[in-house]
mmCIF file of C-alpha atoms and ligand atoms in Angstrom:
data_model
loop_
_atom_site.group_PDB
_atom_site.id
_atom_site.type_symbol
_atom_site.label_atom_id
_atom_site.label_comp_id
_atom_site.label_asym_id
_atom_site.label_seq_id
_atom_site.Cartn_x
_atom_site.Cartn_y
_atom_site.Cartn_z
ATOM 1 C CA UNK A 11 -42.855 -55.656 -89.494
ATOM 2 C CA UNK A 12 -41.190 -52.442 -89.317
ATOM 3 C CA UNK A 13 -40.774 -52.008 -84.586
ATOM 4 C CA UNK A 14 -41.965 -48.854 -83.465
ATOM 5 C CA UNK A 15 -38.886 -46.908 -83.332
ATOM 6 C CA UNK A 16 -38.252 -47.409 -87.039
ATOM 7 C CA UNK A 17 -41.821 -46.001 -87.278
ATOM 8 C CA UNK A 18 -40.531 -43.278 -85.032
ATOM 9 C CA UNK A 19 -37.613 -42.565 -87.116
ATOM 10 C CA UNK A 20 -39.436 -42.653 -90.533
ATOM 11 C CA UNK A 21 -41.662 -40.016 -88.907
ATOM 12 C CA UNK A 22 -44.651 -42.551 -89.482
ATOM 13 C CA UNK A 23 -45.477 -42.235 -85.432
ATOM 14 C CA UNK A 24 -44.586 -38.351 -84.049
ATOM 15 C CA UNK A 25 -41.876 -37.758 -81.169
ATOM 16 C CA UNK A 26 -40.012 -35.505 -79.590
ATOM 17 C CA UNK A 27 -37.176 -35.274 -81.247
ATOM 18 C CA UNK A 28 -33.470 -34.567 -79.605
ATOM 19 C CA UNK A 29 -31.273 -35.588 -82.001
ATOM 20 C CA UNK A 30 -29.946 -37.440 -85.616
ATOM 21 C CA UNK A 31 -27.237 -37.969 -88.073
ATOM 22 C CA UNK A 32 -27.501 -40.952 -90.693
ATOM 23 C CA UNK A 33 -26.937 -43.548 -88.002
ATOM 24 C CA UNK A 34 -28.750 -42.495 -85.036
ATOM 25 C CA UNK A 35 -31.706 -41.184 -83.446
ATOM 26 C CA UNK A 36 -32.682 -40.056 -79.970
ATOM 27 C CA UNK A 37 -36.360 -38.924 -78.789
ATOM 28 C CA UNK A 38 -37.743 -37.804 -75.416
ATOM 29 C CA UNK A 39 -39.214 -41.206 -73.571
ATOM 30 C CA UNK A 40 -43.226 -41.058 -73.934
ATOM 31 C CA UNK A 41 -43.558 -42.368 -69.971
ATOM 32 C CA UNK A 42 -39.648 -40.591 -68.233
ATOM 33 C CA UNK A 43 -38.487 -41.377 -65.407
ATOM 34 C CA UNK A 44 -37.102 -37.961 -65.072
ATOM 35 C CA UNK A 45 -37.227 -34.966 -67.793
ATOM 36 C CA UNK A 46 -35.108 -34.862 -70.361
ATOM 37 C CA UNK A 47 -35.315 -38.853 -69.967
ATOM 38 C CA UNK A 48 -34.004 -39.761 -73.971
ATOM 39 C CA UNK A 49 -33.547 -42.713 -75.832
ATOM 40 C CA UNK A 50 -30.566 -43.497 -77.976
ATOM 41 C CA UNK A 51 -31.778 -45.590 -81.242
ATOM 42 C CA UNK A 52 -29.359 -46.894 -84.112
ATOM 43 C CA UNK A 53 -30.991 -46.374 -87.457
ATOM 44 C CA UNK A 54 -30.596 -50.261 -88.371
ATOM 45 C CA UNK A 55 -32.898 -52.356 -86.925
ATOM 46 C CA UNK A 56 -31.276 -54.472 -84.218
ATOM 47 C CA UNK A 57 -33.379 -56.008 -81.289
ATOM 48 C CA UNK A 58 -30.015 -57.307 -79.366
ATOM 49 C CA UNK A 59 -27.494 -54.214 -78.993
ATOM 50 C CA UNK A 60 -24.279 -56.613 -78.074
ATOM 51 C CA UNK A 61 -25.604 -58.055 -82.546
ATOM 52 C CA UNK A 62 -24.592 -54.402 -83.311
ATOM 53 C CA UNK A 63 -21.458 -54.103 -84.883
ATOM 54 C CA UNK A 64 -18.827 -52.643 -82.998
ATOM 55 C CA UNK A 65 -18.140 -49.755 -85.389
ATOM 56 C CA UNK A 66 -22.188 -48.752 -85.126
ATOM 57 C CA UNK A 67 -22.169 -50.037 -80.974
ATOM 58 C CA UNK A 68 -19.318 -47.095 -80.433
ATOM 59 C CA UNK A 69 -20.555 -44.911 -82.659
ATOM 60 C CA UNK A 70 -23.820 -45.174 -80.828
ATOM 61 C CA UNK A 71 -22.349 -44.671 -77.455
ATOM 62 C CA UNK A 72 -20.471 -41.033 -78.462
ATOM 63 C CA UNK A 73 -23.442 -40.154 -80.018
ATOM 64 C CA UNK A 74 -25.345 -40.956 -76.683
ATOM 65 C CA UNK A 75 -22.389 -38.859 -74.261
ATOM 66 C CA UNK A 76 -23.000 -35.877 -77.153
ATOM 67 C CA UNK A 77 -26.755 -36.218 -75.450
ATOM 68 C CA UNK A 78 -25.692 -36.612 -72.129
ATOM 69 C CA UNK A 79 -23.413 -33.353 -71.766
ATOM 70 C CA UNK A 80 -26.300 -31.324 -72.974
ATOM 71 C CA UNK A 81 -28.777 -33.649 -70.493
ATOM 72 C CA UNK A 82 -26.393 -32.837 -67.483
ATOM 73 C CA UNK A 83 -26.226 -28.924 -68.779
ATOM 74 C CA UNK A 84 -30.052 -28.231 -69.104
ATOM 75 C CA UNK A 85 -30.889 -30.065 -65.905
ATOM 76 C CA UNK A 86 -28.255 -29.485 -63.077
ATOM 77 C CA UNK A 87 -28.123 -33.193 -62.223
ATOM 78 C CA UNK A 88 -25.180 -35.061 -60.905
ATOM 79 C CA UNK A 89 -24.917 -37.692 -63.736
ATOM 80 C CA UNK A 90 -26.670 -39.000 -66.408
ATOM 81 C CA UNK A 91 -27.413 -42.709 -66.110
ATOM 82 C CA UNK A 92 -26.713 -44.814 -68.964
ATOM 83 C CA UNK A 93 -29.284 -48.054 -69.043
ATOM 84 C CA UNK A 94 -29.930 -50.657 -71.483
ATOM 85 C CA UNK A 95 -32.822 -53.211 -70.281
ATOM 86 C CA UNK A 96 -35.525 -54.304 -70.911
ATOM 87 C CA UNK A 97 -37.537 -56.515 -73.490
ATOM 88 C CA UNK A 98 -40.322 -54.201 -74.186
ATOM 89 C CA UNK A 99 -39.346 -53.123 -77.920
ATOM 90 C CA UNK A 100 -37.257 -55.214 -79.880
ATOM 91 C CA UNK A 101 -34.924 -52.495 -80.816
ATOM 92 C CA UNK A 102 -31.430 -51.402 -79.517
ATOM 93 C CA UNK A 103 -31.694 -48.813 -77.554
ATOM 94 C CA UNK A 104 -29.960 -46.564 -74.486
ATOM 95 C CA UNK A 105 -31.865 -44.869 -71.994
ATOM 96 C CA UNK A 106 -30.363 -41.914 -70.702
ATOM 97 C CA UNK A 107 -31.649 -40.813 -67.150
ATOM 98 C CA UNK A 108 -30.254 -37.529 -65.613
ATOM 99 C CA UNK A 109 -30.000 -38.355 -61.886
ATOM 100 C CA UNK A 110 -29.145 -36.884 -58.752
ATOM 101 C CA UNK A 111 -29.315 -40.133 -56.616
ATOM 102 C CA UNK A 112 -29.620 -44.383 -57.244
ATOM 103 C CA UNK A 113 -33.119 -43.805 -57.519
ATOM 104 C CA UNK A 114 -34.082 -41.441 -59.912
ATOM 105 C CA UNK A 115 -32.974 -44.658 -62.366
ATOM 106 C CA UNK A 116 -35.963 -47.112 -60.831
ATOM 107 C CA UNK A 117 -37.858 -48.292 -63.376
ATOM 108 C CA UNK A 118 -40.513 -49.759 -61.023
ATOM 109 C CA UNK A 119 -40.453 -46.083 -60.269
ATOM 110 C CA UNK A 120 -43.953 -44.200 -61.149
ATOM 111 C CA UNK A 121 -43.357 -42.047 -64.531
ATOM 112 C CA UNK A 122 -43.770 -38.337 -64.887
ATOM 113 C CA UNK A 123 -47.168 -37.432 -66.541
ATOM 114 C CA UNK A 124 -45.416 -34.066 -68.827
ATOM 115 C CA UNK A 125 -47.543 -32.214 -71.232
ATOM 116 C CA UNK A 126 -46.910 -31.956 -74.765
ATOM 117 C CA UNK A 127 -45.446 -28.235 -73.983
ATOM 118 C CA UNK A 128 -43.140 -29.486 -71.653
ATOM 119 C CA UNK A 129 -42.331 -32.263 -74.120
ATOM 120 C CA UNK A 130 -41.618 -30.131 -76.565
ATOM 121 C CA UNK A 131 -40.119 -27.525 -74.232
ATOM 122 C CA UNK A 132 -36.879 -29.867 -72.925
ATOM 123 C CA UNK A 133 -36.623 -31.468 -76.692
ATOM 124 C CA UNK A 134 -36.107 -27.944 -78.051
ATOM 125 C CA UNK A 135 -33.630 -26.867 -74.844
ATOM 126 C CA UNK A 136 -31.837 -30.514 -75.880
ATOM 127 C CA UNK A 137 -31.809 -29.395 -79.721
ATOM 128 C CA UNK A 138 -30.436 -26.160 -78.929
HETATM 129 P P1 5GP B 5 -37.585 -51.067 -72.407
HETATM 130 O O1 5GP B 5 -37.676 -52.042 -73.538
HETATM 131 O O2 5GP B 5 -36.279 -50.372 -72.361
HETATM 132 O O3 5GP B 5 -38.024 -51.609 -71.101
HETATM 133 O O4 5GP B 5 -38.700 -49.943 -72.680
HETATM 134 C C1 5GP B 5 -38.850 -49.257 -73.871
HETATM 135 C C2 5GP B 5 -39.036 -47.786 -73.574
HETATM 136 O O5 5GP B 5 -39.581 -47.190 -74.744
HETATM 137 C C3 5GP B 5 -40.027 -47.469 -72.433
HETATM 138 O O6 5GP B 5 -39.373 -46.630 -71.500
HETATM 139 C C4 5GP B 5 -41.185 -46.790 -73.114
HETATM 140 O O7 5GP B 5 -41.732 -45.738 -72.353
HETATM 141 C C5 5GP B 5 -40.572 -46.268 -74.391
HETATM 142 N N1 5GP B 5 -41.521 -46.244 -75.469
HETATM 143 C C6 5GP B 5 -42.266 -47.277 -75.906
HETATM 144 N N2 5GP B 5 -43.052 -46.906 -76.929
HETATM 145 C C7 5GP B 5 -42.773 -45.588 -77.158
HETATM 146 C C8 5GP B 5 -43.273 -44.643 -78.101
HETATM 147 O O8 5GP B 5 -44.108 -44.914 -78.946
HETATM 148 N N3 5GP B 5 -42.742 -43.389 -78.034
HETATM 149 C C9 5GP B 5 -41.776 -43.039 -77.127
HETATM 150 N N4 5GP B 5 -41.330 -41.784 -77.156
HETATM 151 N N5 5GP B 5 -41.291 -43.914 -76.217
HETATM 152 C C10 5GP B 5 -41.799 -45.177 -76.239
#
């Protein structure tokens, strides 16, 4: 069965979209830690990203720092954090966090509730 950010790519389940060429995709988190929070997604369906192949594992990573610059940009922050965890979806993917200290990037962290305007606001600024 197809995970749900294949759905999300085939446009079978809506986001906010940020980004795409033929390998990747990035979309606005549904529960961010911070806005602008985005997640980096190869195309091919890989639950493990260290199974990727290098080629689409560095392509993957410039394609995230394209993100990032225009994260840092629209938001002011210090840095953008760059995490991979979790177990929740099995399907490679890169959070990037803008942050201004260590804890901006704490998952345990409560998320921001956004609306879909402001959703859609910060995915359009990031489009831009
Ligand atoms: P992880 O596996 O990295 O712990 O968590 C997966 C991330 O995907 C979570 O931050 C969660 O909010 C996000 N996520 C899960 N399902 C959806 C979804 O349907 N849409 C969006 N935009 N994000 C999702």
């Amino acid at each position: 069965m197809a995970t749900i950010f294949s759905r999300i790519i085939a446009g079978e389940i809506p986001c906010y979209k940020v980004a795409e060429n033929d390998h990747y995709f990035a979309f606005l988190d549904i529960n961010p830690l911070a806005k602008g929070h985005t997640l980096v997604v190869p195309k091919c369906e890989t639950d493990y990203i260290f199974d990727l192949d290098d080629q689409t594992l560095a392509g993957m990573t410039i394609f995230a720092k394209q993100i990032a610059e225009k994260l840092q940009k629209m938001t002011g922050c210090k840095k953008v954090a760059m995490v991979v965890l979790g177990l929740e979806v099995p399907h490679a993917h890169i959070h990037l966090i803008p942050m201004n200290t260590e804890s901006d990037v704490d998952f345990r962290k409560e998320k921001l509730k956004l609306t879909p305007e402001e959703f859609s606001e910060i995915a359009q600024a990031l489009r831009g």
